[in-house]
């Protein structure tokens, strides 16, 4: 399957160049080494394991499910200093907000992909609580929840956890998505993401998993080889708006795709995984449809997608793979994690 075309990314409002016709071109660049050693269930000097002392002196609770704490070295904080005057045209302000760390499990050696679906559903409920609690604060305009996984995205501690940045501004990508969604709603009376879902379900080639109320797919306009969106089918502005069985369905869909990507190369699959949720700035976000985006930096087990001229230099992505082909690869992979099947 050879795709060579430009595809419109309706949420980011930008073109993606899909140049999958040349994905087998020779590669002599740097490759990524994957860790092989098995991890212990508990590590005495891990700052995220239960009961351990962190660098700042605080001691973790002896937690048995999830554990949330304020980041000891926050990038945004309630006590961020008042900056000095900015020169000329420039502007600045205090880096106010709240940064937290959320441990998924007391087990140092389990990734999100390996957690039982019931525990993932519990985690979704903790995300809901955090979004509500932080988003309700008047100074907080947005709650960004994200997980960085793997050394290739800069994570040194494999203990399963995500981070929460509740900020006094709306992150750029969310702002773009919110604007595009609001305009689409005003112009057509429809939710933009629903139109995306309809196109995906009609076509079907990029759908990876689907249950009663949740769906996972590689979008038509994917920028990364294995970029996967997981979303409720009914429009909910944030994770906190999932109700009833939607929580368990969403957890199942997320769990399934994480198992699949781990099974792809039988290795812990690195990624950046943000929750894209409506801002909590008091605006009208009826057109915003909550979703999780999985951005895996690898194209092959040992091959990193480098961001270079087009991406960093120009701001648009050049994708080397076809989303249809990659979704097909994932669909046929087993639903049981490779570590459990030996
Ligand atoms: Zn740990
Ligand atoms: Zn998004």
GROMACS .gro file of C-alpha atoms and ligand atoms in nm:
model
  344
    1UNK     CA    1   0.000   0.000   0.000
    2UNK     CA    2   0.169   0.315  -0.117
    3UNK     CA    3   0.030   0.649  -0.011
    4UNK     CA    4   0.178   0.975  -0.133
    5UNK     CA    5  -0.044   1.271  -0.064
    6UNK     CA    6  -0.122   1.554   0.174
    7UNK     CA    7  -0.395   1.504   0.432
    8UNK     CA    8  -0.574   1.777   0.626
    9UNK     CA    9  -0.562   1.760   1.006
   10UNK     CA   10  -0.897   1.919   1.099
   11UNK     CA   11  -0.822   1.948   1.472
   12UNK     CA   12  -0.484   2.112   1.431
   13UNK     CA   13  -0.585   2.284   1.108
   14UNK     CA   14  -0.271   2.197   0.920
   15UNK     CA   15  -0.150   1.970   0.641
   16UNK     CA   16   0.030   1.643   0.703
   17UNK     CA   17   0.248   1.515   0.418
   18UNK     CA   18   0.205   1.138   0.393
   19UNK     CA   19   0.502   1.003   0.200
   20UNK     CA   20   0.464   0.632   0.270
   21UNK     CA   21   0.591   0.539  -0.074
   22UNK     CA   22   0.948   0.576   0.050
   23UNK     CA   23   0.933   0.412   0.390
   24UNK     CA   24   1.177   0.138   0.293
   25UNK     CA   25   1.450   0.377   0.201
   26UNK     CA   26   1.784   0.279   0.354
   27UNK     CA   27   1.860   0.405   0.701
   28UNK     CA   28   2.208   0.458   0.839
   29UNK     CA   29   2.117   0.686   1.130
   30UNK     CA   30   2.111   0.622   1.500
   31UNK     CA   31   1.893   0.342   1.635
   32UNK     CA   32   1.727   0.306   1.973
   33UNK     CA   33   1.825   0.033   2.214
   34UNK     CA   34   1.542  -0.120   2.413
   35UNK     CA   35   1.591  -0.214   2.780
   36UNK     CA   36   1.595  -0.588   2.835
   37UNK     CA   37   1.646  -0.635   3.208
   38UNK     CA   38   1.339  -0.727   3.416
   39UNK     CA   39   1.237  -0.474   3.681
   40UNK     CA   40   1.170  -0.551   4.047
   41UNK     CA   41   0.815  -0.507   4.186
   42UNK     CA   42   0.958  -0.270   4.447
   43UNK     CA   43   1.270  -0.059   4.432
   44UNK     CA   44   1.407   0.089   4.758
   45UNK     CA   45   1.548   0.400   4.589
   46UNK     CA   46   1.256   0.471   4.354
   47UNK     CA   47   1.096   0.805   4.445
   48UNK     CA   48   0.755   0.677   4.332
   49UNK     CA   49   0.738   0.340   4.510
   50UNK     CA   50   0.512   0.322   4.821
   51UNK     CA   51   0.663   0.433   5.151
   52UNK     CA   52   0.980   0.571   4.994
   53UNK     CA   53   1.133   0.908   5.074
   54UNK     CA   54   1.151   1.157   4.788
   55UNK     CA   55   1.440   1.395   4.718
   56UNK     CA   56   1.257   1.687   4.879
   57UNK     CA   57   1.216   1.487   5.202
   58UNK     CA   58   0.846   1.396   5.170
   59UNK     CA   59   0.753   1.032   5.222
   60UNK     CA   60   0.516   0.854   4.984
   61UNK     CA   61   0.202   0.700   5.133
   62UNK     CA   62   0.199   0.322   5.162
   63UNK     CA   63  -0.053   0.327   4.878
   64UNK     CA   64  -0.206   0.014   4.731
   65UNK     CA   65  -0.376   0.150   4.417
   66UNK     CA   66  -0.304   0.499   4.288
   67UNK     CA   67  -0.117   0.785   4.452
   68UNK     CA   68  -0.123   1.158   4.371
   69UNK     CA   69   0.117   1.419   4.506
   70UNK     CA   70   0.226   1.771   4.422
   71UNK     CA   71   0.544   1.763   4.213
   72UNK     CA   72   0.848   1.841   4.430
   73UNK     CA   73   1.010   2.028   4.141
   74UNK     CA   74   0.709   2.188   3.972
   75UNK     CA   75   0.733   2.376   3.643
   76UNK     CA   76   0.426   2.572   3.750
   77UNK     CA   77   0.341   2.638   4.114
   78UNK     CA   78   0.115   2.846   4.337
   79UNK     CA   79   0.420   3.022   4.481
   80UNK     CA   80   0.595   3.099   4.152
   81UNK     CA   81   0.772   3.436   4.186
   82UNK     CA   82   0.658   3.763   4.037
   83UNK     CA   83   0.902   3.818   3.745
   84UNK     CA   84   1.089   4.141   3.678
   85UNK     CA   85   0.982   4.372   3.395
   86UNK     CA   86   1.011   4.232   3.042
   87UNK     CA   87   1.213   4.429   2.787
   88UNK     CA   88   1.033   4.627   2.516
   89UNK     CA   89   0.772   4.435   2.320
   90UNK     CA   90   0.806   4.127   2.541
   91UNK     CA   91   0.564   4.009   2.806
   92UNK     CA   92   0.594   3.781   3.106
   93UNK     CA   93   0.405   3.675   3.415
   94UNK     CA   94   0.438   3.430   3.707
   95UNK     CA   95   0.440   3.059   3.616
   96UNK     CA   96   0.133   2.992   3.830
   97UNK     CA   97  -0.045   2.661   3.841
   98UNK     CA   98  -0.027   2.322   4.001
   99UNK     CA   99   0.190   2.032   3.889
  100UNK     CA  100   0.117   1.686   4.020
  101UNK     CA  101   0.240   1.334   3.977
  102UNK     CA  102  -0.004   1.043   3.966
  103UNK     CA  103   0.128   0.691   4.024
  104UNK     CA  104  -0.081   0.427   3.848
  105UNK     CA  105   0.015   0.138   4.072
  106UNK     CA  106   0.233   0.050   4.371
  107UNK     CA  107   0.406  -0.200   4.143
  108UNK     CA  108   0.729  -0.056   4.008
  109UNK     CA  109   0.742  -0.312   3.729
  110UNK     CA  110   0.394  -0.281   3.580
  111UNK     CA  111   0.317  -0.049   3.292
  112UNK     CA  112  -0.029   0.083   3.212
  113UNK     CA  113  -0.049  -0.182   2.938
  114UNK     CA  114  -0.008  -0.455   3.199
  115UNK     CA  115  -0.261  -0.327   3.453
  116UNK     CA  116  -0.591  -0.517   3.471
  117UNK     CA  117  -0.871  -0.329   3.293
  118UNK     CA  118  -1.044  -0.275   3.629
  119UNK     CA  119  -0.738  -0.089   3.756
  120UNK     CA  120  -0.730   0.121   3.438
  121UNK     CA  121  -1.095   0.209   3.500
  122UNK     CA  122  -1.001   0.314   3.853
  123UNK     CA  123  -0.726   0.532   3.706
  124UNK     CA  124  -0.981   0.694   3.472
  125UNK     CA  125  -1.186   0.779   3.782
  126UNK     CA  126  -0.882   0.939   3.944
  127UNK     CA  127  -0.829   1.143   3.625
  128UNK     CA  128  -1.191   1.255   3.660
  129UNK     CA  129  -1.138   1.365   4.020
  130UNK     CA  130  -0.819   1.553   3.934
  131UNK     CA  131  -0.974   1.729   3.635
  132UNK     CA  132  -1.272   1.838   3.845
  133UNK     CA  133  -1.074   1.945   4.151
  134UNK     CA  134  -0.806   2.137   3.961
  135UNK     CA  135  -1.033   2.267   3.684
  136UNK     CA  136  -1.272   2.414   3.943
  137UNK     CA  137  -1.004   2.645   4.075
  138UNK     CA  138  -1.060   2.996   3.937
  139UNK     CA  139  -0.696   3.053   3.839
  140UNK     CA  140  -0.677   2.728   3.639
  141UNK     CA  141  -0.769   2.754   3.271
  142UNK     CA  142  -0.670   2.407   3.164
  143UNK     CA  143  -0.575   2.069   3.308
  144UNK     CA  144  -0.322   1.882   3.098
  145UNK     CA  145  -0.288   1.518   3.199
  146UNK     CA  146  -0.017   1.325   3.016
  147UNK     CA  147   0.208   1.025   3.042
  148UNK     CA  148   0.558   1.010   2.898
  149UNK     CA  149   0.670   0.652   2.866
  150UNK     CA  150   1.012   0.520   2.774
  151UNK     CA  151   1.367   0.646   2.774
  152UNK     CA  152   1.337   0.772   2.416
  153UNK     CA  153   1.090   1.035   2.540
  154UNK     CA  154   1.314   1.122   2.831
  155UNK     CA  155   1.167   0.915   3.115
  156UNK     CA  156   1.432   0.788   3.350
  157UNK     CA  157   1.199   0.624   3.605
  158UNK     CA  158   0.989   0.338   3.465
  159UNK     CA  159   0.754   0.335   3.766
  160UNK     CA  160   0.413   0.375   3.596
  161UNK     CA  161   0.291   0.731   3.639
  162UNK     CA  162   0.155   1.033   3.461
  163UNK     CA  163   0.180   1.402   3.525
  164UNK     CA  164  -0.080   1.673   3.563
  165UNK     CA  165  -0.014   2.035   3.470
  166UNK     CA  166  -0.299   2.260   3.578
  167UNK     CA  167  -0.212   2.596   3.429
  168UNK     CA  168  -0.321   2.958   3.411
  169UNK     CA  169  -0.326   2.932   3.031
  170UNK     CA  170  -0.457   2.685   2.773
  171UNK     CA  171  -0.191   2.476   2.601
  172UNK     CA  172  -0.152   2.563   2.232
  173UNK     CA  173  -0.276   2.236   2.082
  174UNK     CA  174  -0.585   2.238   2.301
  175UNK     CA  175  -0.650   2.600   2.211
  176UNK     CA  176  -0.625   2.515   1.841
  177UNK     CA  177  -0.854   2.213   1.878
  178UNK     CA  178  -1.104   2.412   2.084
  179UNK     CA  179  -1.115   2.692   1.825
  180UNK     CA  180  -1.151   2.451   1.532
  181UNK     CA  181  -1.426   2.261   1.717
  182UNK     CA  182  -1.615   2.577   1.812
  183UNK     CA  183  -1.601   2.711   1.456
  184UNK     CA  184  -1.720   2.381   1.311
  185UNK     CA  185  -2.011   2.374   1.555
  186UNK     CA  186  -2.104   2.732   1.467
  187UNK     CA  187  -2.074   2.669   1.091
  188UNK     CA  188  -2.241   2.328   1.063
  189UNK     CA  189  -2.424   2.264   1.389
  190UNK     CA  190  -2.217   1.948   1.427
  191UNK     CA  191  -1.934   1.841   1.653
  192UNK     CA  192  -1.611   1.825   1.452
  193UNK     CA  193  -1.487   1.512   1.629
  194UNK     CA  194  -1.819   1.338   1.556
  195UNK     CA  195  -1.763   1.403   1.188
  196UNK     CA  196  -1.414   1.256   1.222
  197UNK     CA  197  -1.560   0.951   1.400
  198UNK     CA  198  -1.823   0.907   1.134
  199UNK     CA  199  -1.562   0.912   0.858
  200UNK     CA  200  -1.345   0.664   1.049
  201UNK     CA  201  -1.631   0.424   1.119
  202UNK     CA  202  -1.762   0.444   0.763
  203UNK     CA  203  -1.420   0.375   0.618
  204UNK     CA  204  -1.322   0.128   0.891
  205UNK     CA  205  -0.967   0.066   0.771
  206UNK     CA  206  -0.806   0.265   1.051
  207UNK     CA  207  -1.025   0.147   1.340
  208UNK     CA  208  -0.820  -0.059   1.585
  209UNK     CA  209  -1.079  -0.138   1.851
  210UNK     CA  210  -1.440  -0.057   1.925
  211UNK     CA  211  -1.687  -0.145   2.201
  212UNK     CA  212  -2.030  -0.020   2.305
  213UNK     CA  213  -1.933   0.339   2.385
  214UNK     CA  214  -1.562   0.382   2.305
  215UNK     CA  215  -1.345   0.363   1.993
  216UNK     CA  216  -0.974   0.355   1.911
  217UNK     CA  217  -0.831   0.440   1.570
  218UNK     CA  218  -0.532   0.574   1.385
  219UNK     CA  219  -0.671   0.894   1.238
  220UNK     CA  220  -0.669   0.955   0.863
  221UNK     CA  221  -0.437   1.251   0.929
  222UNK     CA  222  -0.200   1.074   1.173
  223UNK     CA  223   0.138   1.237   1.207
  224UNK     CA  224   0.317   0.944   1.372
  225UNK     CA  225   0.327   0.586   1.242
  226UNK     CA  226   0.133   0.441   1.535
  227UNK     CA  227  -0.056   0.750   1.646
  228UNK     CA  228  -0.378   0.628   1.807
  229UNK     CA  229  -0.680   0.820   1.928
  230UNK     CA  230  -0.903   0.670   2.198
  231UNK     CA  231  -1.237   0.842   2.254
  232UNK     CA  232  -1.590   0.798   2.379
  233UNK     CA  233  -1.843   0.775   2.097
  234UNK     CA  234  -2.079   1.025   2.258
  235UNK     CA  235  -1.936   1.377   2.284
  236UNK     CA  236  -1.802   1.447   2.632
  237UNK     CA  237  -1.596   1.759   2.691
  238UNK     CA  238  -1.360   1.597   2.939
  239UNK     CA  239  -1.278   1.268   3.105
  240UNK     CA  240  -1.485   1.391   3.401
  241UNK     CA  241  -1.797   1.388   3.181
  242UNK     CA  242  -1.777   1.015   3.111
  243UNK     CA  243  -2.068   0.855   3.290
  244UNK     CA  244  -2.187   0.509   3.387
  245UNK     CA  245  -2.044   0.231   3.173
  246UNK     CA  246  -1.852   0.482   2.958
  247UNK     CA  247  -1.571   0.478   3.213
  248UNK     CA  248  -1.522   0.101   3.190
  249UNK     CA  249  -1.564   0.103   2.811
  250UNK     CA  250  -1.310   0.380   2.771
  251UNK     CA  251  -1.067   0.197   3.002
  252UNK     CA  252  -1.113  -0.120   2.799
  253UNK     CA  253  -1.041   0.057   2.470
  254UNK     CA  254  -0.731   0.226   2.612
  255UNK     CA  255  -0.613  -0.098   2.766
  256UNK     CA  256  -0.659  -0.292   2.443
  257UNK     CA  257  -0.457  -0.055   2.229
  258UNK     CA  258  -0.177  -0.036   2.486
  259UNK     CA  259  -0.157  -0.417   2.493
  260UNK     CA  260  -0.153  -0.424   2.113
  261UNK     CA  261   0.129  -0.174   2.077
  262UNK     CA  262   0.335  -0.362   2.338
  263UNK     CA  263   0.267  -0.682   2.145
  264UNK     CA  264   0.375  -0.520   1.821
  265UNK     CA  265   0.745  -0.567   1.887
  266UNK     CA  266   0.719  -0.751   2.219
  267UNK     CA  267   0.868  -0.459   2.407
  268UNK     CA  268   0.735  -0.179   2.629
  269UNK     CA  269   0.612   0.066   2.368
  270UNK     CA  270   0.733   0.422   2.428
  271UNK     CA  271   0.493   0.711   2.380
  272UNK     CA  272   0.372   1.053   2.482
  273UNK     CA  273   0.006   1.022   2.578
  274UNK     CA  274  -0.191   1.340   2.649
  275UNK     CA  275  -0.558   1.360   2.742
  276UNK     CA  276  -0.713   1.628   2.523
  277UNK     CA  277  -0.987   1.791   2.725
  278UNK     CA  278  -1.186   2.110   2.711
  279UNK     CA  279  -1.027   2.411   2.881
  280UNK     CA  280  -1.161   2.499   3.227
  281UNK     CA  281  -1.153   2.871   3.145
  282UNK     CA  282  -1.527   2.923   3.168
  283UNK     CA  283  -1.565   2.937   2.788
  284UNK     CA  284  -1.829   2.763   2.576
  285UNK     CA  285  -1.675   2.428   2.483
  286UNK     CA  286  -1.982   2.235   2.373
  287UNK     CA  287  -1.806   2.137   2.051
  288UNK     CA  288  -1.508   1.983   2.230
  289UNK     CA  289  -1.489   1.605   2.228
  290UNK     CA  290  -1.255   1.449   2.484
  291UNK     CA  291  -0.995   1.204   2.351
  292UNK     CA  292  -0.662   1.051   2.438
  293UNK     CA  293  -0.385   1.077   2.180
  294UNK     CA  294  -0.100   0.831   2.171
  295UNK     CA  295   0.213   0.973   2.011
  296UNK     CA  296   0.471   0.697   1.978
  297UNK     CA  297   0.808   0.821   1.854
  298UNK     CA  298   0.914   0.487   1.704
  299UNK     CA  299   0.851   0.379   1.346
  300UNK     CA  300   1.020   0.043   1.393
  301UNK     CA  301   1.152  -0.130   1.708
  302UNK     CA  302   1.479   0.055   1.689
  303UNK     CA  303   1.394   0.342   1.463
  304UNK     CA  304   1.302   0.683   1.596
  305UNK     CA  305   1.088   0.928   1.404
  306UNK     CA  306   1.311   1.232   1.406
  307UNK     CA  307   1.154   1.572   1.411
  308UNK     CA  308   1.360   1.780   1.174
  309UNK     CA  309   1.322   2.026   0.889
  310UNK     CA  310   0.948   1.991   0.814
  311UNK     CA  311   0.838   1.946   1.176
  312UNK     CA  312   1.071   2.172   1.373
  313UNK     CA  313   1.173   2.396   1.088
  314UNK     CA  314   0.836   2.437   0.921
  315UNK     CA  315   0.582   2.323   1.177
  316UNK     CA  316   0.409   2.058   0.965
  317UNK     CA  317   0.458   1.684   0.986
  318UNK     CA  318   0.597   1.452   0.726
  319UNK     CA  319   0.467   1.100   0.790
  320UNK     CA  320   0.658   0.811   0.640
  321UNK     CA  321   0.386   0.553   0.684
  322UNK     CA  322   0.030   0.491   0.580
  323UNK     CA  323  -0.225   0.501   0.866
  324UNK     CA  324  -0.433   0.230   0.692
  325UNK     CA  325  -0.141  -0.012   0.686
  326UNK     CA  326  -0.039   0.058   1.047
  327UNK     CA  327  -0.395   0.016   1.179
  328UNK     CA  328  -0.417  -0.314   0.992
  329UNK     CA  329  -0.098  -0.430   1.165
  330UNK     CA  330  -0.241  -0.346   1.508
  331UNK     CA  331  -0.586  -0.496   1.451
  332UNK     CA  332  -0.457  -0.848   1.404
  333UNK     CA  333  -0.230  -0.845   1.710
  334UNK     CA  334  -0.333  -1.048   2.018
  335UNK     CA  335  -0.534  -0.885   2.299
  336UNK     CA  336  -0.335  -1.060   2.570
  337UNK     CA  337  -0.010  -0.893   2.677
  338UNK     CA  338   0.300  -1.080   2.560
  339UNK     CA  339   0.440  -1.096   2.913
  340UNK     CA  340   0.138  -1.297   3.018
  341UNK     CA  341   0.167  -1.544   2.734
  342UNK     CA  342   0.541  -1.597   2.771
  343LIG    ZN1  343   0.894   0.253   4.185
  344LIG    ZN1  344  -0.647   1.611   2.026
   0.00000   0.00000   0.00000
